[in-house]
PDB file of C-alpha atoms in Angstrom:
ATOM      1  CA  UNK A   1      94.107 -89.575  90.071  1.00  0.00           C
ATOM      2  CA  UNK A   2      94.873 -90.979  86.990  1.00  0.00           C
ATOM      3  CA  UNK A   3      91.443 -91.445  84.526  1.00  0.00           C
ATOM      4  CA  UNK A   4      90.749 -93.830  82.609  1.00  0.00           C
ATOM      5  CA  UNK A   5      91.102 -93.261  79.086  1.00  0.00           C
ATOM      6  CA  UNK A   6      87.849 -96.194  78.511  1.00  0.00           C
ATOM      7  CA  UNK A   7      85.613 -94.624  81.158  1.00  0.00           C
ATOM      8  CA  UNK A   8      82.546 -93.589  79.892  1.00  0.00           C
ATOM      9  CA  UNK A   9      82.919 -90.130  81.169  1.00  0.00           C
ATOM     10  CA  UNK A  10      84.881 -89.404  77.947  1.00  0.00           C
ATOM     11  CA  UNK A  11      82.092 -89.826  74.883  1.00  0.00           C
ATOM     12  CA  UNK A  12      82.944 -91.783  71.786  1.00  0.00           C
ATOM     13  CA  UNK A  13      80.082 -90.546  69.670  1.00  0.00           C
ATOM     14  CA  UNK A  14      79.452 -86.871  68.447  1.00  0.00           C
ATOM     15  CA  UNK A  15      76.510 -85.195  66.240  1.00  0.00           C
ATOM     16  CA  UNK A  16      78.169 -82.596  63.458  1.00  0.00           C
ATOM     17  CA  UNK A  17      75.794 -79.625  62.489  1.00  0.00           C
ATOM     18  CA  UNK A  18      76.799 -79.235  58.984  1.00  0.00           C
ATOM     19  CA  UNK A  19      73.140 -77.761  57.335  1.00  0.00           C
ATOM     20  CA  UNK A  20      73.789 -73.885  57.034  1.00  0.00           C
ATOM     21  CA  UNK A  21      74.020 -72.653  53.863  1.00  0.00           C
ATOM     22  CA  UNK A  22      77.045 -70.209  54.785  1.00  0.00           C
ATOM     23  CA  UNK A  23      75.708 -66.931  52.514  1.00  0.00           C
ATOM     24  CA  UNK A  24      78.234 -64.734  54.123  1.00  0.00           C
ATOM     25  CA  UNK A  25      80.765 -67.052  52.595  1.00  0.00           C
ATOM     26  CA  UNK A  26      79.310 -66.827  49.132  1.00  0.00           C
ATOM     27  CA  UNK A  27      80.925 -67.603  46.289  1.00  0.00           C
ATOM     28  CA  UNK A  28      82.648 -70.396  47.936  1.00  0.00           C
ATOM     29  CA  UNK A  29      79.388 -71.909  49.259  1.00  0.00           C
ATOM     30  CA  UNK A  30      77.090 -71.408  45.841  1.00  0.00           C
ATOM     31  CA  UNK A  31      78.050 -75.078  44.458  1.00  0.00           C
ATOM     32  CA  UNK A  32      78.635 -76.839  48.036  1.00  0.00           C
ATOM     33  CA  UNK A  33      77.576 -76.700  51.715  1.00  0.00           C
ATOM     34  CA  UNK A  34      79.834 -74.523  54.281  1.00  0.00           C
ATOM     35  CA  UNK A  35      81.528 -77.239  56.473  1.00  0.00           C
ATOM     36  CA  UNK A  36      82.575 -78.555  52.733  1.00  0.00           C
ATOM     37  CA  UNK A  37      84.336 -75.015  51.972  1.00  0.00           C
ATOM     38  CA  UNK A  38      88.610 -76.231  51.659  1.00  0.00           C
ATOM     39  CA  UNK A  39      91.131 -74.071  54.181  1.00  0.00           C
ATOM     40  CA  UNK A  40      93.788 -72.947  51.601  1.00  0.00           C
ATOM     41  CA  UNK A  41      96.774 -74.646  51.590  1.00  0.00           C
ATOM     42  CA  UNK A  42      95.281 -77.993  53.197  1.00  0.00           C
ATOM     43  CA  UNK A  43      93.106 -79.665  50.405  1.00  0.00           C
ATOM     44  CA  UNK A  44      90.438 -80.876  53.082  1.00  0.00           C
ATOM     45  CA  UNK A  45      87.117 -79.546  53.546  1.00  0.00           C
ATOM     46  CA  UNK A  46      86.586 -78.261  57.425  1.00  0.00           C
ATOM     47  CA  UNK A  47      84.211 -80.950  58.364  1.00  0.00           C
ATOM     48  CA  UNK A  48      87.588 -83.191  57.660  1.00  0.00           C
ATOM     49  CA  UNK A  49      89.695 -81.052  59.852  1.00  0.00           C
ATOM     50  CA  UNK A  50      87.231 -82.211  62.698  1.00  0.00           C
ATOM     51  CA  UNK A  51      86.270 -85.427  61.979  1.00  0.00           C
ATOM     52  CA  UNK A  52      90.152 -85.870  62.323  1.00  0.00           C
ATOM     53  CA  UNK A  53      90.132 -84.142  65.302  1.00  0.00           C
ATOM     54  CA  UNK A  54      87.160 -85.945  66.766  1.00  0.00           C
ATOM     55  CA  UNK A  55      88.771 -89.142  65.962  1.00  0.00           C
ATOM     56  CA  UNK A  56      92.091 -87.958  67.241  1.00  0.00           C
ATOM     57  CA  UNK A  57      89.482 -87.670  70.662  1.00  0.00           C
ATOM     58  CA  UNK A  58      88.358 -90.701  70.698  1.00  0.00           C
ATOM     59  CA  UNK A  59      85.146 -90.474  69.103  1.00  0.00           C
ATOM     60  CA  UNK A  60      84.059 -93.701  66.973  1.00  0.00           C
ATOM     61  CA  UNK A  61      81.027 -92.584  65.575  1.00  0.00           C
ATOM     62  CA  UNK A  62      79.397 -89.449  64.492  1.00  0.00           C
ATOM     63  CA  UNK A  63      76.170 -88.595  62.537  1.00  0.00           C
ATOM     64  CA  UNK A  64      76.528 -85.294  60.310  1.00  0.00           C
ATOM     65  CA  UNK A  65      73.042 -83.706  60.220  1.00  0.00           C
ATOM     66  CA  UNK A  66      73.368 -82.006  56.325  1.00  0.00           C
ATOM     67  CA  UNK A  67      70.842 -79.436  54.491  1.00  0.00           C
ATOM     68  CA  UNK A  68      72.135 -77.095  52.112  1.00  0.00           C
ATOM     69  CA  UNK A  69      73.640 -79.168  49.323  1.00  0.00           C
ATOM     70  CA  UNK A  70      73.679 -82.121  51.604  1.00  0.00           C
ATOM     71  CA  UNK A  71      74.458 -84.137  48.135  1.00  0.00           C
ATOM     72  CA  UNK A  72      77.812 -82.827  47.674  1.00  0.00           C
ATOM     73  CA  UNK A  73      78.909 -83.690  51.145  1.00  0.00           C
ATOM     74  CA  UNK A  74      77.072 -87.014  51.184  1.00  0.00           C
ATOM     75  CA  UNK A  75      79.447 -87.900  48.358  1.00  0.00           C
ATOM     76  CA  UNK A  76      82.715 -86.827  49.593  1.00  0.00           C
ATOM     77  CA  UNK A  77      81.978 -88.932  52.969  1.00  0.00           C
ATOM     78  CA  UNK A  78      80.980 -91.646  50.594  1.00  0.00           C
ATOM     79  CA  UNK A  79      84.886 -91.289  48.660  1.00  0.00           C
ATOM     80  CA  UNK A  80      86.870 -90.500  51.385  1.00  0.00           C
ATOM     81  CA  UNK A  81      88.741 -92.706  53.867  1.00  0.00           C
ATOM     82  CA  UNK A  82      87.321 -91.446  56.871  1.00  0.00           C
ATOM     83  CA  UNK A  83      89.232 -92.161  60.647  1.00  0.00           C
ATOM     84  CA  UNK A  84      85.649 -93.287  62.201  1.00  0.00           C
ATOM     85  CA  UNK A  85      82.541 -94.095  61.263  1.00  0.00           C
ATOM     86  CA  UNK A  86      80.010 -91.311  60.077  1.00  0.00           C
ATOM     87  CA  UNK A  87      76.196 -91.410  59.024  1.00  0.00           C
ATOM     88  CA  UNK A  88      74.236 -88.607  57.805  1.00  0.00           C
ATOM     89  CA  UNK A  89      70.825 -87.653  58.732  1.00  0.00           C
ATOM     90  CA  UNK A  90      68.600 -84.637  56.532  1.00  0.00           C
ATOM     91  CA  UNK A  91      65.754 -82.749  57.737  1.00  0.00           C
ATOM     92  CA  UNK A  92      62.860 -82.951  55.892  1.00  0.00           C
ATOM     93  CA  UNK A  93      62.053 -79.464  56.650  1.00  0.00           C
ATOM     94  CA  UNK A  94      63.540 -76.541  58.535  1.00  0.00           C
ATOM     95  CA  UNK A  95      63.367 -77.946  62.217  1.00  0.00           C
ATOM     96  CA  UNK A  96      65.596 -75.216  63.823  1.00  0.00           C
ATOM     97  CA  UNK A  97      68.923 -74.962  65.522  1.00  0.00           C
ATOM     98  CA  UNK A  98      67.372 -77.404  68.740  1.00  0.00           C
ATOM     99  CA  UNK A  99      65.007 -79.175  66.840  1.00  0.00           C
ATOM    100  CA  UNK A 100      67.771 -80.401  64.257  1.00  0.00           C
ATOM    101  CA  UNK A 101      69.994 -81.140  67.056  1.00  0.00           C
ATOM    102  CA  UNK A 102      67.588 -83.432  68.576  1.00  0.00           C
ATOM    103  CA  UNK A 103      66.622 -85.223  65.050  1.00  0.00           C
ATOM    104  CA  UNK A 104      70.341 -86.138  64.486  1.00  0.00           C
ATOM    105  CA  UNK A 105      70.998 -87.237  67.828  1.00  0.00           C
ATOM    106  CA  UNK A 106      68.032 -89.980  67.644  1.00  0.00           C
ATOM    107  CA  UNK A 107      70.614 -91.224  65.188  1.00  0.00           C
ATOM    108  CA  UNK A 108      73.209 -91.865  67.858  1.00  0.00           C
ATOM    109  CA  UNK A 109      74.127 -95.422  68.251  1.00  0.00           C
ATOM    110  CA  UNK A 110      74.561 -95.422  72.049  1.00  0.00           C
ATOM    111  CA  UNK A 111      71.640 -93.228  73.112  1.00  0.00           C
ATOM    112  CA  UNK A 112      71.779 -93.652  77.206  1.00  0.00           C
ATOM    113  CA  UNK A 113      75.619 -92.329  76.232  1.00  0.00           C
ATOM    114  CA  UNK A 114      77.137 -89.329  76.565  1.00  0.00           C
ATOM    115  CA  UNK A 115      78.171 -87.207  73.431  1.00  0.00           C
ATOM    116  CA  UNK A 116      79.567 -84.383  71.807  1.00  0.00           C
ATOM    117  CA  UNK A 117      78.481 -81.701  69.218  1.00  0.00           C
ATOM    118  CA  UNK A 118      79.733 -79.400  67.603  1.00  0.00           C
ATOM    119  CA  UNK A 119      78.693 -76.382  64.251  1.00  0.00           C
ATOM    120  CA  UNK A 120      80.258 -77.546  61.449  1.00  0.00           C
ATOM    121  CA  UNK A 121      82.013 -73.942  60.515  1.00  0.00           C
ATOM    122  CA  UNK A 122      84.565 -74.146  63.515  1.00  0.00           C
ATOM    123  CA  UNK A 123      87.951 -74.977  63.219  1.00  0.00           C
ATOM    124  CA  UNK A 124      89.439 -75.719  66.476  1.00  0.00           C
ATOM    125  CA  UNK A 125      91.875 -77.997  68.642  1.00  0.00           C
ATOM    126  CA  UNK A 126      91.603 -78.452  72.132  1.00  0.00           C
ATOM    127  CA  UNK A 127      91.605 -81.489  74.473  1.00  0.00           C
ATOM    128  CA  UNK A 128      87.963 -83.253  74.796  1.00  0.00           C
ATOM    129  CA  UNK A 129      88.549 -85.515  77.433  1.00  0.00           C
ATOM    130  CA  UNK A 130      89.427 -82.981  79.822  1.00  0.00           C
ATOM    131  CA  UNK A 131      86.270 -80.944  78.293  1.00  0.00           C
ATOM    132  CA  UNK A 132      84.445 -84.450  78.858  1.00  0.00           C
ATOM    133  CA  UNK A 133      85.773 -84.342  82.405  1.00  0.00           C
ATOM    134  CA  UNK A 134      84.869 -80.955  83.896  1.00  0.00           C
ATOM    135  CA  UNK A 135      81.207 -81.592  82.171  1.00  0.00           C
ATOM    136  CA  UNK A 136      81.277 -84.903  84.496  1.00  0.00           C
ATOM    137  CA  UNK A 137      82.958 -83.235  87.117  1.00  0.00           C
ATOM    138  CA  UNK A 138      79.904 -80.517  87.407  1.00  0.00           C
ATOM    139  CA  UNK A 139      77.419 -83.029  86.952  1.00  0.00           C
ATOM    140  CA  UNK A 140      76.410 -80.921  84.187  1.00  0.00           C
ATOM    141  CA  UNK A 141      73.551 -81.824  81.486  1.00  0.00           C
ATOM    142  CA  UNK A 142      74.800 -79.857  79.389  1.00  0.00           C
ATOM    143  CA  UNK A 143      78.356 -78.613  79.029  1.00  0.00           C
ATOM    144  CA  UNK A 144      79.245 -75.239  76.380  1.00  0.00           C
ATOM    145  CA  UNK A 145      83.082 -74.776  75.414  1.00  0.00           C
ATOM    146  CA  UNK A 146      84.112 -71.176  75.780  1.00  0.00           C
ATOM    147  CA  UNK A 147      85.946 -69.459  73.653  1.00  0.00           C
ATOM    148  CA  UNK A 148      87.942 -65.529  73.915  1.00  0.00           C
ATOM    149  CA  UNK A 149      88.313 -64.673  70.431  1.00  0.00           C
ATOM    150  CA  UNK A 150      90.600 -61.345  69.243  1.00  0.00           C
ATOM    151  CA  UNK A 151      88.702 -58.363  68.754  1.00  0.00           C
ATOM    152  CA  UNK A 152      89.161 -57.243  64.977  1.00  0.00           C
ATOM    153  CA  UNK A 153      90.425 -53.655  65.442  1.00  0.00           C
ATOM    154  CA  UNK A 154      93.472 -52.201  67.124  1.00  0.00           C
ATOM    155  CA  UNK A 155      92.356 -51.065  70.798  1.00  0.00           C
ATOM    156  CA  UNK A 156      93.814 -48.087  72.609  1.00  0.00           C
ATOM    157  CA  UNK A 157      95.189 -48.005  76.456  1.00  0.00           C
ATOM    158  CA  UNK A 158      94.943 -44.940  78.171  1.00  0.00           C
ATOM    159  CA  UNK A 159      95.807 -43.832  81.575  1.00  0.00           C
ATOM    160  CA  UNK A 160      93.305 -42.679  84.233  1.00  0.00           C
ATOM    161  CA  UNK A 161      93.786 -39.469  82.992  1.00  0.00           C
ATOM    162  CA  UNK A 162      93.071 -39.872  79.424  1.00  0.00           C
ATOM    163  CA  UNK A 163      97.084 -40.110  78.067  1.00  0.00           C
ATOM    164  CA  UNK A 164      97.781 -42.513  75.234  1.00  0.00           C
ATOM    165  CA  UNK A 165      99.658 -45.206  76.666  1.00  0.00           C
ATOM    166  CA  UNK A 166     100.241 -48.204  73.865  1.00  0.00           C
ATOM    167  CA  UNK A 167      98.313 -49.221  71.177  1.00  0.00           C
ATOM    168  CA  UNK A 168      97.066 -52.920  71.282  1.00  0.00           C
ATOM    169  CA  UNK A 169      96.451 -54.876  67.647  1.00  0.00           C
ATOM    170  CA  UNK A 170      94.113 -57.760  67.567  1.00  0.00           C
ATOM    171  CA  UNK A 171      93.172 -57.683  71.301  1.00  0.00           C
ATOM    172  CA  UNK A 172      91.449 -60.820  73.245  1.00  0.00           C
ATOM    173  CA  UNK A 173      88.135 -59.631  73.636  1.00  0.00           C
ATOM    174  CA  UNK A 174      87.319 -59.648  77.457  1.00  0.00           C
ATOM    175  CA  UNK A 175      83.933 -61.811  77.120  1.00  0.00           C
ATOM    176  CA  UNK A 176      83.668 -65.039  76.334  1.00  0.00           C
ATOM    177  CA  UNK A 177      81.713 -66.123  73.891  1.00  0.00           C
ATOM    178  CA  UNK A 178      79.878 -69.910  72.821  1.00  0.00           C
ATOM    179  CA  UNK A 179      83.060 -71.740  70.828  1.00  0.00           C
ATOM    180  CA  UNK A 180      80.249 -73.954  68.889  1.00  0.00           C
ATOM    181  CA  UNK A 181      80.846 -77.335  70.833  1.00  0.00           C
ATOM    182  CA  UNK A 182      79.347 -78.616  73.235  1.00  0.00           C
ATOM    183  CA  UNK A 183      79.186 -82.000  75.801  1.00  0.00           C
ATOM    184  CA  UNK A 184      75.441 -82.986  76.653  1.00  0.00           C
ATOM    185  CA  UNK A 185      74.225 -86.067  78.948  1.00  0.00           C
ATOM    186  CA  UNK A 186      72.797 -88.340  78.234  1.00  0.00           C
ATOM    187  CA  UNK A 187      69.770 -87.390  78.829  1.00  0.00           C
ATOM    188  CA  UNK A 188      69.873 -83.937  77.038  1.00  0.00           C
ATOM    189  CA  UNK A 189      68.102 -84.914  73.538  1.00  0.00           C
ATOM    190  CA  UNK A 190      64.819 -85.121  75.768  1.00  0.00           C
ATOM    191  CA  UNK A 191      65.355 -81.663  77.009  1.00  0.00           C
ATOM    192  CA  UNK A 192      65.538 -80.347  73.376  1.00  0.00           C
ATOM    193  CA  UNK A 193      62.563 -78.928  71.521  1.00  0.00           C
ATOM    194  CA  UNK A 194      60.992 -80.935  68.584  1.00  0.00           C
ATOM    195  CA  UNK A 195      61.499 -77.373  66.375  1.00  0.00           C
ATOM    196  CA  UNK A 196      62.662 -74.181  67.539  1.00  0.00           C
ATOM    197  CA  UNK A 197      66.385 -72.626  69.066  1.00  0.00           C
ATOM    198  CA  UNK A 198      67.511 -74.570  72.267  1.00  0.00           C
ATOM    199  CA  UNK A 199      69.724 -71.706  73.104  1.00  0.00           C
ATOM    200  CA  UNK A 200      66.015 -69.349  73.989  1.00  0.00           C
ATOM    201  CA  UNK A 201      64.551 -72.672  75.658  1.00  0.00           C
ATOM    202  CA  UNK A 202      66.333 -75.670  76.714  1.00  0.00           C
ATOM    203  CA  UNK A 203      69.858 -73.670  77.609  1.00  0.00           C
ATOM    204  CA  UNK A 204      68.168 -70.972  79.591  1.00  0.00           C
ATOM    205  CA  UNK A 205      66.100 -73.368  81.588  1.00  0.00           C
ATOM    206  CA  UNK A 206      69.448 -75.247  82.607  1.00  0.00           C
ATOM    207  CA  UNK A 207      70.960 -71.793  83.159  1.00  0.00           C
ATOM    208  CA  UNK A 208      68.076 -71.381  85.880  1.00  0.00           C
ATOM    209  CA  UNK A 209      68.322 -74.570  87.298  1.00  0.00           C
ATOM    210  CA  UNK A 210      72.606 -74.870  87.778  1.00  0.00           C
ATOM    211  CA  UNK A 211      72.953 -77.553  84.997  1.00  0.00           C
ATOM    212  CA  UNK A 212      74.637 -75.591  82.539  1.00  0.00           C
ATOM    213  CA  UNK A 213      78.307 -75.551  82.729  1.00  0.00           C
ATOM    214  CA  UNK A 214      80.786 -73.356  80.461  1.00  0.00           C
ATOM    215  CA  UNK A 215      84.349 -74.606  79.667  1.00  0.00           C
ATOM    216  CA  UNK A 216      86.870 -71.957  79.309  1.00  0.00           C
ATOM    217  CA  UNK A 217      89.363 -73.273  76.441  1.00  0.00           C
ATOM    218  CA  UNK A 218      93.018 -73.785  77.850  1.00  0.00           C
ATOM    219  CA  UNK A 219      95.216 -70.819  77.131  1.00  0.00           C
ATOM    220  CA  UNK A 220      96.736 -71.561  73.275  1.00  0.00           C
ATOM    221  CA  UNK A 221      93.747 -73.440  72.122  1.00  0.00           C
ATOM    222  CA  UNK A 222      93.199 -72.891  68.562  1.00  0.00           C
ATOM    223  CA  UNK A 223      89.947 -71.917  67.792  1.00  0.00           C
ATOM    224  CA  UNK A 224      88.165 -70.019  64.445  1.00  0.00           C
ATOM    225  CA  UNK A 225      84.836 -69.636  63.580  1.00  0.00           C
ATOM    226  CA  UNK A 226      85.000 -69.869  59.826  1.00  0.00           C
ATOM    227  CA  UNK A 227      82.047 -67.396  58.638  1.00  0.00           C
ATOM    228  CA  UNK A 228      83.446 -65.222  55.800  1.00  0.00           C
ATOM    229  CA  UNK A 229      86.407 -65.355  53.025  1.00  0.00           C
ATOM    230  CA  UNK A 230      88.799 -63.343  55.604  1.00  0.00           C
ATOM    231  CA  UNK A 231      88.139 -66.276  57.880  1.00  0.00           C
ATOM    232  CA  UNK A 232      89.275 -68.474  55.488  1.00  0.00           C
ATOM    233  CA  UNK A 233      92.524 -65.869  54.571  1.00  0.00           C
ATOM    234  CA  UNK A 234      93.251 -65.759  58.555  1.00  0.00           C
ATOM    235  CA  UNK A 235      93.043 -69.778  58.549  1.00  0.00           C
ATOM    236  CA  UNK A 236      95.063 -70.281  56.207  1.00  0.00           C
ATOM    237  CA  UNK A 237      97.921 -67.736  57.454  1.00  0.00           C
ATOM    238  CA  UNK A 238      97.649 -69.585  61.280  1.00  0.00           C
ATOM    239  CA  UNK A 239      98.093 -72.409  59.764  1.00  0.00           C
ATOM    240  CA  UNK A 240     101.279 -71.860  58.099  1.00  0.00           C
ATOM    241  CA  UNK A 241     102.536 -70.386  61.469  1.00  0.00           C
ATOM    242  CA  UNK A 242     101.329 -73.202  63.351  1.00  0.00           C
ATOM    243  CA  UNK A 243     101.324 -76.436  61.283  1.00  0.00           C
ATOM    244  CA  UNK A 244      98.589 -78.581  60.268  1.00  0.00           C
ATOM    245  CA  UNK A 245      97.495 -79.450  63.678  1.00  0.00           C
ATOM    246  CA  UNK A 246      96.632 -76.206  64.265  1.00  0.00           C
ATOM    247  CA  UNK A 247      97.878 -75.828  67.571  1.00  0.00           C
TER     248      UNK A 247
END
């Protein structure tokens, strides 16, 4: 059966955590915020690779929560010609990962909607409505998308009896680990603490109770967590390979 690309299942509003202040990425992030940081070769910060993306998804609206140097990425939203519309929310003071979740998604314009969310250092494309799908197909309240990223060394088959067999570079690592996005209900903001990490409170306690679903990504789904200047080297080389849609 056929679904509709208007149903509500599929969110049209998202919350972008773009606050860290991305020291491992230092000297890039000394004069602006981390999701501001350019990939090389694409003149666009990556908080404009997924706005685009999000738009591309069918999201209308999203609120960028900002803290380090939130200035400097208030003012490129302000000059650029952005595909939806965006608003900005700042913490006063350091709320924590759930708490600062839960402040920026007060500033969601359909609140009794669903909606996405997603760090504001990942680089990734992979279909949302069918993420949006399997979260409503679960029933979920909360939804994580899964990622298998490559292990950074060379690994080493053997046989059962301890021969060298092939040498592996770059392996998929065999656990899957939190891609950075997520799909809640609804009704998740009320689950989330006021200050503190949701991922030692409010995830656990859905964990406990069956209402926390993990999406694996679909096999060829681009996905980078942009954390350090090799990142941004690696990024740029996939994307020459791949194109700017990053497929």
């Amino acid at each position: 059966m056929t679904r509709d690309p208007h149903d509500a299942t599929y969110p049209s509003q998202a919350v972008v955590l773009a606050g860290g202040q991305g020291t491992r990425l230092r000297p890039y992030t000394d004069d602006r915020p981390k999701p501001m940081v350019e990939i090389p070769g694409t003149g666009v910060p990556i908080i404009g690779h997924q706005l685009a993306w999000l738009a591309a998804e069918g999201v209308t609206d999203a609120v960028v929560s900002c803290g380090h140097l939130a200035e400097v990425l208030e003012e490129w939203l302000a000059a650029t010609e952005l595909p939806l519309r965006v608003s900005t929310v700042i913490e006063k003071e350091p709320l924590g990962r759930g708490g600062g979740l839960k402040y920026a998604a007060a500033s969601l314009p359909r609140p009794d909607e669903p909606w996405y969310a997603t760090n504001g250092d990942i680089w990734t494309r992979f279909p949302l409505r069918e993420f949006a799908a399997f979260h409503a197909e679960r029933d979920a309240t909360a939804t994580l998308a899964l990622a298998r990223p490559r292990i950074p060394w060379g690994a080493v088959e053997t046989d059962e009896f301890g021969h060298v067999l092939d040498f592996i570079e770059s392996p998929p690592s065999p656990y899957l680990i939190n891609a950075g996005v997520y799909v809640f209900s609804a009704a998740f903001a009320g689950l989330l603490p006021d200050r503190g990490d949701h991922e030692r409170t409010t995830f656990p306690r859905l964990a406990r109770e069956r209402r926390l679903a993990g999406f694996p990504l679909p096999q060829g789904a681009y996905w980078r967590a942009i954390d350090t200047a090799k990142d941004l080297t690696e990024a740029a080389k996939e994307l020459a390979r791949t194109g700017p849609s990053g497929a």
